[in-house]
Amino acid sequence: MSTESNYYNEHAQAFFDNTYDIEMKNLYIPFLLHLTDGAVILDLGCGSGRDILAFKSLGYQVAAIDYSIELVKKARELTGIYVRHESFYELDENAKYDGVWACASLLHCERYRLREVIGKLIQALKPLGVLYMSFKYGNTDREKNGRTFTDLDEDYAQELLGQFTNVELLRQWVTLDQRSDHQEKWLNLLWKKHG
């Protein structure tokens, strides 16, 4: 994880410029459909702060973490909220959030620790809370430009889901990257915690 942190610290401004204004409405809608007005959302790996800002503007309460100290500073500056400098491996909260938004963050989680980390996210959700996750589409573990990626396809997503008895799949879908210079596909997952 420190490799990713170093990468994002060194390239914070470029990453911010490349991601903060991406149109995300079509991904927000399925997630927010399951939340009530004023719900509490955790933005896990918030990056530029783009999604914090969107959720705040819609009246949700937002908490956020990121493991890059430079992106934490940028997200705080953009959104005006306190963003915690923390790794998803360190998360330890119980029934605190109505929704967890893990957009393009768990793709840096080591595959053998995915069950552990997702378990922490489920634990952090209130009963009937929803968890959104997105991964680059595929089934490999790879390194690119100094970052490691854990890609996910439908088979591995199903295998992961099967390791938990307290969540159900609401929706699973594939989208294309919204950045004009990227041709990648993304696997989007929406899970709901049992009551």
Short mmCIF file of C-alpha atoms in Angstrom, two decimals:
data_model
loop_
_atom_site.label_atom_id
_atom_site.label_comp_id
_atom_site.label_asym_id
_atom_site.label_seq_id
_atom_site.Cartn_x
_atom_site.Cartn_y
_atom_site.Cartn_z
CA MET A 1 0.00 0.00 0.00
CA SER A 2 2.93 2.37 0.60
CA THR A 3 3.84 2.09 -3.10
CA GLU A 4 0.41 3.48 -4.03
CA SER A 5 0.67 6.17 -1.37
CA ASN A 6 4.03 7.30 -2.76
CA TYR A 7 2.65 7.34 -6.30
CA TYR A 8 -0.37 9.46 -5.34
CA ASN A 9 1.74 11.77 -3.19
CA GLU A 10 4.14 12.39 -6.08
CA HIS A 11 1.37 12.76 -8.70
CA ALA A 12 -1.36 14.34 -6.55
CA GLN A 13 -1.94 17.40 -8.71
CA ALA A 14 -2.02 15.43 -11.98
CA PHE A 15 -4.38 12.86 -10.44
CA PHE A 16 -6.61 15.64 -9.09
CA ASP A 17 -6.72 17.40 -12.47
CA ASN A 18 -7.48 14.14 -14.24
CA THR A 19 -10.31 12.99 -11.97
CA TYR A 20 -12.07 15.77 -10.05
CA ASP A 21 -14.46 16.77 -12.84
CA ILE A 22 -15.40 13.33 -14.23
CA GLU A 23 -19.18 13.00 -14.66
CA MET A 24 -20.25 10.35 -12.12
CA LYS A 25 -24.04 10.84 -11.95
CA ASN A 26 -24.83 7.47 -13.57
CA LEU A 27 -22.83 5.71 -10.84
CA TYR A 28 -24.25 7.82 -8.00
CA ILE A 29 -27.89 7.11 -8.88
CA PRO A 30 -27.99 3.31 -8.17
CA PHE A 31 -26.11 3.86 -4.88
CA LEU A 32 -28.14 6.83 -3.63
CA LEU A 33 -31.41 5.10 -4.57
CA HIS A 34 -30.96 2.98 -1.43
CA LEU A 35 -30.17 5.86 0.95
CA THR A 36 -32.55 8.16 2.79
CA ASP A 37 -32.22 11.95 2.98
CA GLY A 38 -29.36 13.01 5.23
CA ALA A 39 -27.81 9.52 5.29
CA VAL A 40 -24.21 9.13 6.46
CA ILE A 41 -21.75 8.04 3.74
CA LEU A 42 -18.13 6.96 4.07
CA ASP A 43 -16.07 7.81 0.99
CA LEU A 44 -13.29 5.22 1.18
CA GLY A 45 -10.21 6.36 -0.74
CA CYS A 46 -11.72 9.72 -1.63
CA GLY A 47 -8.89 10.89 -3.91
CA SER A 48 -9.58 14.42 -5.13
CA GLY A 49 -12.74 14.80 -3.04
CA ARG A 50 -15.00 14.89 -6.11
CA ASP A 51 -17.55 12.44 -4.69
CA ILE A 52 -17.55 14.03 -1.22
CA LEU A 53 -18.55 17.30 -2.86
CA ALA A 54 -21.31 15.66 -4.89
CA PHE A 55 -22.79 13.83 -1.90
CA LYS A 56 -22.55 16.95 0.31
CA SER A 57 -24.35 19.05 -2.30
CA LEU A 58 -27.20 16.53 -2.24
CA GLY A 59 -27.57 16.87 1.53
CA TYR A 60 -25.78 13.74 2.72
CA GLN A 61 -23.38 13.66 5.66
CA VAL A 62 -19.97 12.52 4.45
CA ALA A 63 -16.92 11.10 6.20
CA ALA A 64 -13.84 10.31 4.13
CA ILE A 65 -10.45 8.65 4.25
CA ASP A 66 -7.50 8.39 1.90
CA TYR A 67 -4.02 6.94 2.31
CA SER A 68 -2.22 9.63 0.31
CA ILE A 69 -1.45 12.60 2.54
CA GLU A 70 -1.24 14.90 -0.49
CA LEU A 71 -4.69 13.84 -1.73
CA VAL A 72 -6.05 14.20 1.81
CA LYS A 73 -4.88 17.83 1.73
CA LYS A 74 -6.45 18.44 -1.69
CA ALA A 75 -9.74 16.80 -0.70
CA ARG A 76 -9.90 18.85 2.51
CA GLU A 77 -9.21 22.02 0.53
CA LEU A 78 -11.85 21.21 -2.12
CA THR A 79 -14.62 20.06 0.22
CA GLY A 80 -14.07 21.84 3.53
CA ILE A 81 -14.50 18.61 5.48
CA TYR A 82 -11.99 16.79 7.64
CA VAL A 83 -10.59 13.89 5.61
CA ARG A 84 -8.78 11.23 7.65
CA HIS A 85 -5.32 10.10 6.56
CA GLU A 86 -5.96 6.39 6.91
CA SER A 87 -5.65 3.11 5.02
CA PHE A 88 -8.63 0.87 4.38
CA TYR A 89 -6.61 -1.83 6.16
CA GLU A 90 -6.88 0.27 9.34
CA LEU A 91 -10.63 0.88 9.25
CA ASP A 92 -12.27 -0.29 12.47
CA GLU A 93 -15.81 1.03 12.89
CA ASN A 94 -19.09 -0.60 13.78
CA ALA A 95 -22.55 0.13 12.31
CA LYS A 96 -21.70 3.78 11.67
CA TYR A 97 -22.59 4.39 8.00
CA ASP A 98 -25.71 4.10 5.85
CA GLY A 99 -23.52 3.76 2.78
CA VAL A 100 -19.89 3.06 1.96
CA TRP A 101 -18.62 4.40 -1.37
CA ALA A 102 -15.44 2.59 -2.43
CA CYS A 103 -15.01 3.94 -5.94
CA ALA A 104 -11.73 2.82 -7.57
CA SER A 105 -10.06 2.38 -4.19
CA LEU A 106 -10.19 -1.34 -3.36
CA LEU A 107 -8.44 -2.05 -6.65
CA HIS A 108 -5.26 -1.32 -4.66
CA CYS A 109 -6.15 -3.89 -1.97
CA GLU A 110 -4.06 -7.05 -2.14
CA ARG A 111 -6.28 -9.87 -3.40
CA TYR A 112 -5.60 -12.12 -0.41
CA ARG A 113 -6.80 -9.30 1.90
CA LEU A 114 -9.96 -8.37 -0.02
CA ARG A 115 -12.18 -10.56 2.17
CA GLU A 116 -10.73 -8.98 5.32
CA VAL A 117 -11.15 -5.39 4.09
CA ILE A 118 -14.64 -5.90 2.67
CA GLY A 119 -15.55 -7.52 5.99
CA LYS A 120 -14.45 -4.30 7.72
CA LEU A 121 -16.63 -2.26 5.35
CA ILE A 122 -19.65 -4.46 6.02
CA GLN A 123 -19.03 -4.16 9.75
CA ALA A 124 -18.89 -0.36 9.38
CA LEU A 125 -22.32 -0.35 7.71
CA LYS A 126 -25.54 -0.01 9.65
CA PRO A 127 -28.13 -2.76 9.09
CA LEU A 128 -29.64 -2.32 5.59
CA GLY A 129 -26.64 -0.16 4.61
CA VAL A 130 -25.28 -0.32 1.06
CA LEU A 131 -21.74 -0.83 -0.20
CA TYR A 132 -20.61 0.34 -3.64
CA MET A 133 -17.27 -0.92 -4.99
CA SER A 134 -15.61 -0.60 -8.39
CA PHE A 135 -12.64 -2.44 -9.83
CA LYS A 136 -10.89 -2.42 -13.17
CA TYR A 137 -12.38 -5.31 -15.11
CA GLY A 138 -10.32 -8.49 -15.33
CA ASN A 139 -8.92 -11.33 -13.27
CA THR A 140 -5.25 -10.48 -12.85
CA ASP A 141 -2.99 -8.87 -10.27
CA ARG A 142 -0.70 -6.48 -12.06
CA GLU A 143 1.59 -3.51 -11.73
CA LYS A 144 1.40 -0.39 -13.86
CA ASN A 145 3.29 2.89 -13.50
CA GLY A 146 4.43 2.07 -9.97
CA ARG A 147 0.99 1.00 -8.70
CA THR A 148 -0.39 -2.48 -8.11
CA PHE A 149 -3.89 -3.39 -9.23
CA THR A 150 -6.26 -6.17 -8.23
CA ASP A 151 -8.69 -6.58 -11.12
CA LEU A 152 -12.09 -8.21 -10.67
CA ASP A 153 -14.50 -10.04 -12.97
CA GLU A 154 -17.96 -11.49 -12.35
CA ASP A 155 -16.64 -14.90 -11.27
CA TYR A 156 -14.34 -13.54 -8.58
CA ALA A 157 -16.98 -11.04 -7.45
CA GLN A 158 -19.43 -13.93 -7.00
CA GLU A 159 -16.79 -15.89 -5.09
CA LEU A 160 -16.20 -12.90 -2.81
CA LEU A 161 -19.91 -12.39 -2.19
CA GLY A 162 -20.23 -16.05 -1.26
CA GLN A 163 -17.79 -15.55 1.63
CA PHE A 164 -20.29 -13.34 3.48
CA THR A 165 -23.63 -14.42 4.94
CA ASN A 166 -24.85 -10.96 5.94
CA VAL A 167 -24.98 -9.20 2.54
CA GLU A 168 -26.82 -9.62 -0.75
CA LEU A 169 -26.10 -8.46 -4.27
CA LEU A 170 -28.34 -5.60 -5.41
CA ARG A 171 -26.68 -4.94 -8.73
CA GLN A 172 -23.55 -5.73 -10.73
CA TRP A 173 -22.68 -4.00 -13.98
CA VAL A 174 -19.81 -3.12 -16.31
CA THR A 175 -19.07 0.45 -17.43
CA LEU A 176 -16.49 2.12 -19.62
CA ASP A 177 -13.94 4.52 -18.18
CA GLN A 178 -15.26 8.10 -18.31
CA ARG A 179 -11.85 9.62 -19.05
CA SER A 180 -11.42 10.26 -22.76
CA ASP A 181 -7.83 8.96 -22.81
CA HIS A 182 -8.71 5.63 -21.09
CA GLN A 183 -10.32 2.61 -22.75
CA GLU A 184 -10.67 0.41 -19.68
CA LYS A 185 -13.79 -1.36 -18.43
CA TRP A 186 -14.90 -1.24 -14.79
CA LEU A 187 -16.85 -3.78 -12.75
CA ASN A 188 -19.31 -2.06 -10.42
CA LEU A 189 -20.79 -3.86 -7.42
CA LEU A 190 -23.64 -2.81 -5.15
CA TRP A 191 -24.21 -4.92 -2.03
CA LYS A 192 -26.73 -4.49 0.78
CA LYS A 193 -26.23 -5.51 4.40
CA HIS A 194 -29.00 -7.54 5.96
CA GLY A 195 -31.21 -5.97 8.62
#
